[in-house]
């Protein structure tokens, strides 16, 4: 169908819809139209002789070219930059994927993001290896990737946990013998900033998308003071009596490692309690609950 036919059909259907939706409280108009139709003279239709085939000739229009900037508008670009403490700044431009859920991946880390309505996404990922390779996967399965070397990761240690949906975990780092609430306690409540002597916590992933993939990654100097890292999971009415599935992430001197974690939660009579995993990241054993 040519563009002219398509537009003509569109105008016909639009007119038909307007007549179909017209209010039924105007019968006099309908009767007048009918009377006019009856009174109209009959049309004379001339047919060609049988030996002359009838041919229907339709006007052919040249296809309308796409706007010159259409291809540029659909171009996907991924740019990376390095920031202090071996953090990768991710800048994605994908106008044709505006509003979409995407998955960002790096060295075993996988978290969700959302492309803005203007087609942009900005994110910060703590590097886990020196290669700095990052990929972004869209809902249709296509991916775009880029890499930015991060040599500074050799001077840092990182520990994190990642999960999907409501199987939420929390990282708590206690430096110099600190307890919960002390100045040396780093958590989502007080994640600190880059360069803090007690390290800092990165809260990753967009929880507002479908099937959110979230993570918390703690960063501290490789040659710094000893740090006690704990992993906690709250017993809620949605997690009680279930097994929580997650993955732990470790990086020492730019060498990443990913391990699966399965945690059996107590019954719903324990709602309000926490399951605490201590001595991390060396071991992943349940230490206490309370």
PDB file of C-alpha atoms in Angstrom:
ATOM      1  CA  UNK A   1       0.000   0.000   0.000  1.00  0.00           C
ATOM      2  CA  UNK A   2       1.393   3.379  -0.958  1.00  0.00           C
ATOM      3  CA  UNK A   3       1.525   6.243   1.471  1.00  0.00           C
ATOM      4  CA  UNK A   4      -1.337   7.973  -0.415  1.00  0.00           C
ATOM      5  CA  UNK A   5      -3.576   4.904  -0.077  1.00  0.00           C
ATOM      6  CA  UNK A   6      -2.648   4.496   3.570  1.00  0.00           C
ATOM      7  CA  UNK A   7      -3.502   8.102   4.332  1.00  0.00           C
ATOM      8  CA  UNK A   8      -6.699   7.848   2.336  1.00  0.00           C
ATOM      9  CA  UNK A   9      -7.723   4.710   4.212  1.00  0.00           C
ATOM     10  CA  UNK A  10      -6.887   6.443   7.471  1.00  0.00           C
ATOM     11  CA  UNK A  11      -9.117   9.423   6.608  1.00  0.00           C
ATOM     12  CA  UNK A  12     -11.928   7.061   5.529  1.00  0.00           C
ATOM     13  CA  UNK A  13     -11.757   5.066   8.766  1.00  0.00           C
ATOM     14  CA  UNK A  14     -11.600   8.288  10.763  1.00  0.00           C
ATOM     15  CA  UNK A  15     -14.728   9.558   9.053  1.00  0.00           C
ATOM     16  CA  UNK A  16     -16.426   6.194   9.539  1.00  0.00           C
ATOM     17  CA  UNK A  17     -15.581   6.231  13.218  1.00  0.00           C
ATOM     18  CA  UNK A  18     -16.979   9.744  13.577  1.00  0.00           C
ATOM     19  CA  UNK A  19     -20.269   8.692  11.938  1.00  0.00           C
ATOM     20  CA  UNK A  20     -20.411   5.502  14.062  1.00  0.00           C
ATOM     21  CA  UNK A  21     -19.838   7.471  17.247  1.00  0.00           C
ATOM     22  CA  UNK A  22     -22.353  10.218  16.385  1.00  0.00           C
ATOM     23  CA  UNK A  23     -25.089  10.599  19.021  1.00  0.00           C
ATOM     24  CA  UNK A  24     -28.397   8.902  18.283  1.00  0.00           C
ATOM     25  CA  UNK A  25     -30.423  11.981  19.284  1.00  0.00           C
ATOM     26  CA  UNK A  26     -30.444  13.506  15.775  1.00  0.00           C
ATOM     27  CA  UNK A  27     -32.923  11.268  13.814  1.00  0.00           C
ATOM     28  CA  UNK A  28     -34.068  14.115  11.622  1.00  0.00           C
ATOM     29  CA  UNK A  29     -30.579  14.324  10.064  1.00  0.00           C
ATOM     30  CA  UNK A  30     -30.522  10.628   9.399  1.00  0.00           C
ATOM     31  CA  UNK A  31     -34.019  10.712   7.827  1.00  0.00           C
ATOM     32  CA  UNK A  32     -33.108  13.650   5.627  1.00  0.00           C
ATOM     33  CA  UNK A  33     -30.015  11.873   4.422  1.00  0.00           C
ATOM     34  CA  UNK A  34     -31.993   8.767   3.682  1.00  0.00           C
ATOM     35  CA  UNK A  35     -34.640  10.700   1.776  1.00  0.00           C
ATOM     36  CA  UNK A  36     -32.000  12.437  -0.237  1.00  0.00           C
ATOM     37  CA  UNK A  37     -30.416   9.128  -1.069  1.00  0.00           C
ATOM     38  CA  UNK A  38     -33.719   7.714  -2.255  1.00  0.00           C
ATOM     39  CA  UNK A  39     -34.520  10.761  -4.339  1.00  0.00           C
ATOM     40  CA  UNK A  40     -31.112  10.852  -5.962  1.00  0.00           C
ATOM     41  CA  UNK A  41     -31.122   9.869  -9.658  1.00  0.00           C
ATOM     42  CA  UNK A  42     -29.740   6.492 -10.525  1.00  0.00           C
ATOM     43  CA  UNK A  43     -26.153   6.366 -11.694  1.00  0.00           C
ATOM     44  CA  UNK A  44     -25.373   5.063 -15.147  1.00  0.00           C
ATOM     45  CA  UNK A  45     -22.457   2.699 -15.164  1.00  0.00           C
ATOM     46  CA  UNK A  46     -20.830   1.956 -18.463  1.00  0.00           C
ATOM     47  CA  UNK A  47     -18.916  -1.289 -18.770  1.00  0.00           C
ATOM     48  CA  UNK A  48     -16.350  -1.990 -21.479  1.00  0.00           C
ATOM     49  CA  UNK A  49     -16.964  -4.677 -24.070  1.00  0.00           C
ATOM     50  CA  UNK A  50     -16.221  -8.214 -22.953  1.00  0.00           C
ATOM     51  CA  UNK A  51     -13.221  -8.451 -25.229  1.00  0.00           C
ATOM     52  CA  UNK A  52     -11.538  -5.492 -23.531  1.00  0.00           C
ATOM     53  CA  UNK A  53     -10.152  -6.372 -20.076  1.00  0.00           C
ATOM     54  CA  UNK A  54     -10.726  -3.833 -17.358  1.00  0.00           C
ATOM     55  CA  UNK A  55      -7.563  -2.418 -15.854  1.00  0.00           C
ATOM     56  CA  UNK A  56      -7.357  -0.589 -12.566  1.00  0.00           C
ATOM     57  CA  UNK A  57      -4.586   1.978 -12.601  1.00  0.00           C
ATOM     58  CA  UNK A  58      -3.523   3.416  -9.265  1.00  0.00           C
ATOM     59  CA  UNK A  59      -1.237   6.408  -8.874  1.00  0.00           C
ATOM     60  CA  UNK A  60       2.224   5.392  -7.758  1.00  0.00           C
ATOM     61  CA  UNK A  61       4.067   7.725  -5.444  1.00  0.00           C
ATOM     62  CA  UNK A  62       7.744   7.641  -4.644  1.00  0.00           C
ATOM     63  CA  UNK A  63       8.489   6.380  -1.105  1.00  0.00           C
ATOM     64  CA  UNK A  64       8.996   9.128   1.420  1.00  0.00           C
ATOM     65  CA  UNK A  65      12.615   9.006   2.602  1.00  0.00           C
ATOM     66  CA  UNK A  66      13.282   8.733   6.328  1.00  0.00           C
ATOM     67  CA  UNK A  67      14.520  11.884   8.030  1.00  0.00           C
ATOM     68  CA  UNK A  68      18.226  12.343   7.691  1.00  0.00           C
ATOM     69  CA  UNK A  69      18.657  12.283  11.463  1.00  0.00           C
ATOM     70  CA  UNK A  70      16.636   9.078  12.013  1.00  0.00           C
ATOM     71  CA  UNK A  71      19.697   6.827  11.889  1.00  0.00           C
ATOM     72  CA  UNK A  72      21.614   9.118  14.216  1.00  0.00           C
ATOM     73  CA  UNK A  73      18.688   9.142  16.672  1.00  0.00           C
ATOM     74  CA  UNK A  74      18.833   5.327  16.898  1.00  0.00           C
ATOM     75  CA  UNK A  75      22.594   5.132  17.423  1.00  0.00           C
ATOM     76  CA  UNK A  76      23.580   3.654  20.787  1.00  0.00           C
ATOM     77  CA  UNK A  77      26.775   4.902  22.409  1.00  0.00           C
ATOM     78  CA  UNK A  78      28.443   3.810  25.650  1.00  0.00           C
ATOM     79  CA  UNK A  79      31.206   5.925  27.148  1.00  0.00           C
ATOM     80  CA  UNK A  80      33.307   5.135  30.224  1.00  0.00           C
ATOM     81  CA  UNK A  81      35.477   7.347  32.388  1.00  0.00           C
ATOM     82  CA  UNK A  82      37.497   6.620  35.509  1.00  0.00           C
ATOM     83  CA  UNK A  83      36.964   8.412  38.788  1.00  0.00           C
ATOM     84  CA  UNK A  84      38.886   8.268  42.082  1.00  0.00           C
ATOM     85  CA  UNK A  85      38.932   4.963  43.995  1.00  0.00           C
ATOM     86  CA  UNK A  86      38.713   2.937  40.768  1.00  0.00           C
ATOM     87  CA  UNK A  87      35.112   3.853  40.009  1.00  0.00           C
ATOM     88  CA  UNK A  88      33.817   3.604  36.453  1.00  0.00           C
ATOM     89  CA  UNK A  89      31.500   6.402  35.334  1.00  0.00           C
ATOM     90  CA  UNK A  90      29.085   4.943  32.774  1.00  0.00           C
ATOM     91  CA  UNK A  91      27.348   7.205  30.256  1.00  0.00           C
ATOM     92  CA  UNK A  92      24.830   5.587  27.905  1.00  0.00           C
ATOM     93  CA  UNK A  93      22.972   7.306  25.070  1.00  0.00           C
ATOM     94  CA  UNK A  94      20.191   5.204  23.536  1.00  0.00           C
ATOM     95  CA  UNK A  95      17.329   7.345  22.228  1.00  0.00           C
ATOM     96  CA  UNK A  96      15.554   4.358  20.666  1.00  0.00           C
ATOM     97  CA  UNK A  97      15.485   2.616  24.081  1.00  0.00           C
ATOM     98  CA  UNK A  98      14.076   5.510  26.089  1.00  0.00           C
ATOM     99  CA  UNK A  99      12.376   4.371  29.288  1.00  0.00           C
ATOM    100  CA  UNK A 100      13.672   0.800  29.025  1.00  0.00           C
ATOM    101  CA  UNK A 101      15.030  -1.447  31.756  1.00  0.00           C
ATOM    102  CA  UNK A 102      18.649  -2.419  31.082  1.00  0.00           C
ATOM    103  CA  UNK A 103      21.214  -4.644  32.790  1.00  0.00           C
ATOM    104  CA  UNK A 104      24.744  -3.344  33.377  1.00  0.00           C
ATOM    105  CA  UNK A 105      27.477  -5.982  33.755  1.00  0.00           C
ATOM    106  CA  UNK A 106      31.095  -5.786  34.839  1.00  0.00           C
ATOM    107  CA  UNK A 107      33.406  -8.609  36.001  1.00  0.00           C
ATOM    108  CA  UNK A 108      30.557 -10.664  37.480  1.00  0.00           C
ATOM    109  CA  UNK A 109      28.618  -7.676  38.797  1.00  0.00           C
ATOM    110  CA  UNK A 110      25.128  -7.326  37.278  1.00  0.00           C
ATOM    111  CA  UNK A 111      22.658  -4.584  38.209  1.00  0.00           C
ATOM    112  CA  UNK A 112      19.632  -3.000  36.575  1.00  0.00           C
ATOM    113  CA  UNK A 113      19.216   0.541  35.353  1.00  0.00           C
ATOM    114  CA  UNK A 114      16.614   2.539  33.480  1.00  0.00           C
ATOM    115  CA  UNK A 115      17.172   4.658  30.404  1.00  0.00           C
ATOM    116  CA  UNK A 116      15.643   8.083  30.927  1.00  0.00           C
ATOM    117  CA  UNK A 117      12.792   9.361  28.783  1.00  0.00           C
ATOM    118  CA  UNK A 118      15.363  11.452  26.914  1.00  0.00           C
ATOM    119  CA  UNK A 119      17.422   8.322  26.145  1.00  0.00           C
ATOM    120  CA  UNK A 120      20.272   8.713  28.662  1.00  0.00           C
ATOM    121  CA  UNK A 121      21.585   6.711  31.586  1.00  0.00           C
ATOM    122  CA  UNK A 122      24.345   7.682  34.000  1.00  0.00           C
ATOM    123  CA  UNK A 123      25.731   5.194  36.522  1.00  0.00           C
ATOM    124  CA  UNK A 124      28.815   4.578  38.658  1.00  0.00           C
ATOM    125  CA  UNK A 125      30.236   1.083  39.063  1.00  0.00           C
ATOM    126  CA  UNK A 126      33.093   0.164  41.409  1.00  0.00           C
ATOM    127  CA  UNK A 127      35.645  -1.586  39.215  1.00  0.00           C
ATOM    128  CA  UNK A 128      36.424  -5.178  40.141  1.00  0.00           C
ATOM    129  CA  UNK A 129      39.252  -5.769  37.657  1.00  0.00           C
ATOM    130  CA  UNK A 130      41.854  -3.687  35.850  1.00  0.00           C
ATOM    131  CA  UNK A 131      40.334  -4.235  32.397  1.00  0.00           C
ATOM    132  CA  UNK A 132      37.254  -2.136  33.152  1.00  0.00           C
ATOM    133  CA  UNK A 133      34.974  -3.811  30.620  1.00  0.00           C
ATOM    134  CA  UNK A 134      31.279  -2.869  30.907  1.00  0.00           C
ATOM    135  CA  UNK A 135      28.313  -4.084  28.871  1.00  0.00           C
ATOM    136  CA  UNK A 136      24.698  -2.921  28.761  1.00  0.00           C
ATOM    137  CA  UNK A 137      21.940  -5.328  27.727  1.00  0.00           C
ATOM    138  CA  UNK A 138      18.594  -4.030  26.445  1.00  0.00           C
ATOM    139  CA  UNK A 139      15.200  -5.673  26.650  1.00  0.00           C
ATOM    140  CA  UNK A 140      15.377  -6.965  23.062  1.00  0.00           C
ATOM    141  CA  UNK A 141      18.592  -8.848  23.827  1.00  0.00           C
ATOM    142  CA  UNK A 142      20.982  -6.500  22.062  1.00  0.00           C
ATOM    143  CA  UNK A 143      24.063  -5.314  23.917  1.00  0.00           C
ATOM    144  CA  UNK A 144      26.622  -2.567  23.728  1.00  0.00           C
ATOM    145  CA  UNK A 145      30.029  -2.738  25.400  1.00  0.00           C
ATOM    146  CA  UNK A 146      33.046  -0.601  26.152  1.00  0.00           C
ATOM    147  CA  UNK A 147      36.211  -0.836  28.244  1.00  0.00           C
ATOM    148  CA  UNK A 148      38.341   1.565  30.245  1.00  0.00           C
ATOM    149  CA  UNK A 149      41.493   0.378  32.073  1.00  0.00           C
ATOM    150  CA  UNK A 150      41.402   0.918  35.840  1.00  0.00           C
ATOM    151  CA  UNK A 151      44.948   0.386  37.189  1.00  0.00           C
ATOM    152  CA  UNK A 152      44.057   1.895  40.574  1.00  0.00           C
ATOM    153  CA  UNK A 153      42.059  -1.215  41.479  1.00  0.00           C
ATOM    154  CA  UNK A 154      45.360  -2.944  42.342  1.00  0.00           C
ATOM    155  CA  UNK A 155      45.528  -0.864  45.532  1.00  0.00           C
ATOM    156  CA  UNK A 156      42.018  -1.666  46.743  1.00  0.00           C
ATOM    157  CA  UNK A 157      39.923  -4.471  48.181  1.00  0.00           C
ATOM    158  CA  UNK A 158      36.245  -4.883  47.535  1.00  0.00           C
ATOM    159  CA  UNK A 159      33.505  -7.092  48.907  1.00  0.00           C
ATOM    160  CA  UNK A 160      29.890  -7.065  47.825  1.00  0.00           C
ATOM    161  CA  UNK A 161      26.660  -8.957  47.466  1.00  0.00           C
ATOM    162  CA  UNK A 162      24.082  -8.922  44.692  1.00  0.00           C
ATOM    163  CA  UNK A 163      20.532 -10.238  44.571  1.00  0.00           C
ATOM    164  CA  UNK A 164      17.251 -10.024  42.667  1.00  0.00           C
ATOM    165  CA  UNK A 165      14.000  -8.509  43.899  1.00  0.00           C
ATOM    166  CA  UNK A 166      13.085  -8.822  47.546  1.00  0.00           C
ATOM    167  CA  UNK A 167      15.921 -11.169  48.560  1.00  0.00           C
ATOM    168  CA  UNK A 168      17.636  -8.169  50.096  1.00  0.00           C
ATOM    169  CA  UNK A 169      20.973  -8.229  51.896  1.00  0.00           C
ATOM    170  CA  UNK A 170      22.955  -5.556  53.696  1.00  0.00           C
ATOM    171  CA  UNK A 171      26.731  -5.116  53.942  1.00  0.00           C
ATOM    172  CA  UNK A 172      28.142  -3.818  57.232  1.00  0.00           C
ATOM    173  CA  UNK A 173      31.842  -2.962  57.561  1.00  0.00           C
ATOM    174  CA  UNK A 174      33.375  -2.361  61.005  1.00  0.00           C
ATOM    175  CA  UNK A 175      36.902  -0.960  61.048  1.00  0.00           C
ATOM    176  CA  UNK A 176      39.253  -0.607  64.028  1.00  0.00           C
ATOM    177  CA  UNK A 177      37.011  -2.638  66.298  1.00  0.00           C
ATOM    178  CA  UNK A 178      33.950  -0.459  65.729  1.00  0.00           C
ATOM    179  CA  UNK A 179      30.467  -1.607  66.630  1.00  0.00           C
ATOM    180  CA  UNK A 180      27.156  -0.789  64.991  1.00  0.00           C
ATOM    181  CA  UNK A 181      26.619   2.941  65.151  1.00  0.00           C
ATOM    182  CA  UNK A 182      30.274   3.804  65.886  1.00  0.00           C
ATOM    183  CA  UNK A 183      32.244   6.157  63.595  1.00  0.00           C
ATOM    184  CA  UNK A 184      33.986   3.158  61.994  1.00  0.00           C
ATOM    185  CA  UNK A 185      30.682   1.543  60.969  1.00  0.00           C
ATOM    186  CA  UNK A 186      29.937   1.739  57.230  1.00  0.00           C
ATOM    187  CA  UNK A 187      26.533   0.637  55.919  1.00  0.00           C
ATOM    188  CA  UNK A 188      23.680   1.770  53.679  1.00  0.00           C
ATOM    189  CA  UNK A 189      22.634   4.114  56.488  1.00  0.00           C
ATOM    190  CA  UNK A 190      26.050   5.811  56.341  1.00  0.00           C
ATOM    191  CA  UNK A 191      27.785   4.701  53.109  1.00  0.00           C
ATOM    192  CA  UNK A 192      30.578   7.332  53.408  1.00  0.00           C
ATOM    193  CA  UNK A 193      32.378   8.866  50.490  1.00  0.00           C
ATOM    194  CA  UNK A 194      35.318   8.065  48.269  1.00  0.00           C
ATOM    195  CA  UNK A 195      38.579   8.476  50.142  1.00  0.00           C
ATOM    196  CA  UNK A 196      37.146   7.933  53.625  1.00  0.00           C
ATOM    197  CA  UNK A 197      39.641   6.134  55.880  1.00  0.00           C
ATOM    198  CA  UNK A 198      36.942   3.628  56.867  1.00  0.00           C
ATOM    199  CA  UNK A 199      36.159   2.859  53.228  1.00  0.00           C
ATOM    200  CA  UNK A 200      32.890   3.472  51.434  1.00  0.00           C
ATOM    201  CA  UNK A 201      29.831   1.531  50.295  1.00  0.00           C
ATOM    202  CA  UNK A 202      28.346   1.668  46.784  1.00  0.00           C
ATOM    203  CA  UNK A 203      24.577   1.098  46.532  1.00  0.00           C
ATOM    204  CA  UNK A 204      23.918  -0.182  43.022  1.00  0.00           C
ATOM    205  CA  UNK A 205      20.916  -0.912  40.815  1.00  0.00           C
ATOM    206  CA  UNK A 206      17.538   0.661  40.109  1.00  0.00           C
ATOM    207  CA  UNK A 207      14.908  -0.830  42.420  1.00  0.00           C
ATOM    208  CA  UNK A 208      12.058   0.803  40.499  1.00  0.00           C
ATOM    209  CA  UNK A 209      12.215  -1.454  37.430  1.00  0.00           C
ATOM    210  CA  UNK A 210      10.710  -4.904  36.920  1.00  0.00           C
ATOM    211  CA  UNK A 211      12.811  -7.699  38.453  1.00  0.00           C
ATOM    212  CA  UNK A 212      15.376  -5.323  39.934  1.00  0.00           C
ATOM    213  CA  UNK A 213      18.943  -6.583  40.238  1.00  0.00           C
ATOM    214  CA  UNK A 214      20.613  -4.811  43.149  1.00  0.00           C
ATOM    215  CA  UNK A 215      23.992  -4.862  44.875  1.00  0.00           C
ATOM    216  CA  UNK A 216      26.039  -3.344  47.674  1.00  0.00           C
ATOM    217  CA  UNK A 217      29.823  -3.194  47.277  1.00  0.00           C
ATOM    218  CA  UNK A 218      32.199  -2.120  50.055  1.00  0.00           C
ATOM    219  CA  UNK A 219      35.613  -0.650  49.133  1.00  0.00           C
ATOM    220  CA  UNK A 220      38.630  -0.369  51.453  1.00  0.00           C
ATOM    221  CA  UNK A 221      42.412  -0.038  51.037  1.00  0.00           C
ATOM    222  CA  UNK A 222      44.348  -3.214  50.374  1.00  0.00           C
ATOM    223  CA  UNK A 223      46.993  -2.262  52.937  1.00  0.00           C
ATOM    224  CA  UNK A 224      44.695  -0.586  55.451  1.00  0.00           C
ATOM    225  CA  UNK A 225      43.640  -1.553  58.945  1.00  0.00           C
ATOM    226  CA  UNK A 226      41.785  -4.835  59.462  1.00  0.00           C
ATOM    227  CA  UNK A 227      38.076  -4.602  58.704  1.00  0.00           C
ATOM    228  CA  UNK A 228      35.318  -6.922  59.916  1.00  0.00           C
ATOM    229  CA  UNK A 229      32.747  -7.353  57.164  1.00  0.00           C
ATOM    230  CA  UNK A 230      29.294  -8.679  57.974  1.00  0.00           C
ATOM    231  CA  UNK A 231      26.397  -9.626  55.767  1.00  0.00           C
ATOM    232  CA  UNK A 232      22.874  -9.288  57.132  1.00  0.00           C
ATOM    233  CA  UNK A 233      19.448 -10.339  55.897  1.00  0.00           C
ATOM    234  CA  UNK A 234      16.277  -9.108  57.557  1.00  0.00           C
ATOM    235  CA  UNK A 235      13.523 -11.591  58.361  1.00  0.00           C
ATOM    236  CA  UNK A 236      10.386 -10.034  56.910  1.00  0.00           C
ATOM    237  CA  UNK A 237       6.903 -11.292  56.086  1.00  0.00           C
ATOM    238  CA  UNK A 238       8.110 -11.737  52.494  1.00  0.00           C
ATOM    239  CA  UNK A 239      11.372 -13.532  53.215  1.00  0.00           C
ATOM    240  CA  UNK A 240      10.460 -15.676  56.243  1.00  0.00           C
ATOM    241  CA  UNK A 241      10.402 -19.401  55.581  1.00  0.00           C
ATOM    242  CA  UNK A 242      12.136 -18.989  52.234  1.00  0.00           C
ATOM    243  CA  UNK A 243      15.614 -19.516  50.827  1.00  0.00           C
ATOM    244  CA  UNK A 244      17.354 -16.344  49.769  1.00  0.00           C
ATOM    245  CA  UNK A 245      19.604 -16.552  46.738  1.00  0.00           C
ATOM    246  CA  UNK A 246      22.484 -14.172  46.133  1.00  0.00           C
ATOM    247  CA  UNK A 247      26.071 -13.945  44.942  1.00  0.00           C
ATOM    248  CA  UNK A 248      29.042 -12.547  46.791  1.00  0.00           C
ATOM    249  CA  UNK A 249      31.659 -10.484  44.973  1.00  0.00           C
ATOM    250  CA  UNK A 250      35.254 -10.107  46.065  1.00  0.00           C
ATOM    251  CA  UNK A 251      38.154  -8.276  44.457  1.00  0.00           C
ATOM    252  CA  UNK A 252      41.683  -8.190  45.853  1.00  0.00           C
ATOM    253  CA  UNK A 253      44.362  -6.433  43.837  1.00  0.00           C
ATOM    254  CA  UNK A 254      42.098  -6.383  40.792  1.00  0.00           C
ATOM    255  CA  UNK A 255      41.357 -10.124  40.828  1.00  0.00           C
ATOM    256  CA  UNK A 256      37.564 -10.646  41.013  1.00  0.00           C
ATOM    257  CA  UNK A 257      35.760 -13.705  42.343  1.00  0.00           C
ATOM    258  CA  UNK A 258      32.035 -14.532  42.368  1.00  0.00           C
ATOM    259  CA  UNK A 259      30.441 -17.142  44.646  1.00  0.00           C
ATOM    260  CA  UNK A 260      26.862 -18.306  45.070  1.00  0.00           C
ATOM    261  CA  UNK A 261      25.123 -17.810  48.400  1.00  0.00           C
ATOM    262  CA  UNK A 262      21.998 -19.606  49.593  1.00  0.00           C
ATOM    263  CA  UNK A 263      20.529 -18.636  52.947  1.00  0.00           C
ATOM    264  CA  UNK A 264      17.617 -20.495  54.578  1.00  0.00           C
ATOM    265  CA  UNK A 265      15.476 -17.997  56.470  1.00  0.00           C
ATOM    266  CA  UNK A 266      13.678 -18.896  59.725  1.00  0.00           C
ATOM    267  CA  UNK A 267       9.909 -19.118  60.054  1.00  0.00           C
ATOM    268  CA  UNK A 268       7.608 -16.141  60.141  1.00  0.00           C
ATOM    269  CA  UNK A 269       7.573 -16.123  63.949  1.00  0.00           C
ATOM    270  CA  UNK A 270      11.054 -14.567  63.650  1.00  0.00           C
ATOM    271  CA  UNK A 271       9.895 -11.548  61.624  1.00  0.00           C
ATOM    272  CA  UNK A 272      11.892  -8.536  62.777  1.00  0.00           C
ATOM    273  CA  UNK A 273      15.092 -10.498  63.416  1.00  0.00           C
ATOM    274  CA  UNK A 274      18.269 -10.475  61.318  1.00  0.00           C
ATOM    275  CA  UNK A 275      20.463 -13.282  60.052  1.00  0.00           C
ATOM    276  CA  UNK A 276      24.106 -12.220  60.386  1.00  0.00           C
ATOM    277  CA  UNK A 277      27.002 -13.726  58.436  1.00  0.00           C
ATOM    278  CA  UNK A 278      30.367 -12.818  59.932  1.00  0.00           C
ATOM    279  CA  UNK A 279      34.040 -13.288  59.060  1.00  0.00           C
ATOM    280  CA  UNK A 280      33.532 -12.178  55.502  1.00  0.00           C
ATOM    281  CA  UNK A 281      34.697 -12.424  52.832  1.00  0.00           C
ATOM    282  CA  UNK A 282      36.909 -15.343  53.948  1.00  0.00           C
ATOM    283  CA  UNK A 283      34.038 -17.575  55.012  1.00  0.00           C
ATOM    284  CA  UNK A 284      30.331 -17.555  54.470  1.00  0.00           C
ATOM    285  CA  UNK A 285      28.949 -19.264  57.558  1.00  0.00           C
ATOM    286  CA  UNK A 286      25.924 -18.236  59.564  1.00  0.00           C
ATOM    287  CA  UNK A 287      27.209 -16.834  62.823  1.00  0.00           C
ATOM    288  CA  UNK A 288      24.172 -15.673  64.746  1.00  0.00           C
ATOM    289  CA  UNK A 289      20.627 -14.397  64.614  1.00  0.00           C
ATOM    290  CA  UNK A 290      18.978 -11.798  66.742  1.00  0.00           C
TER     291      UNK A 290
END
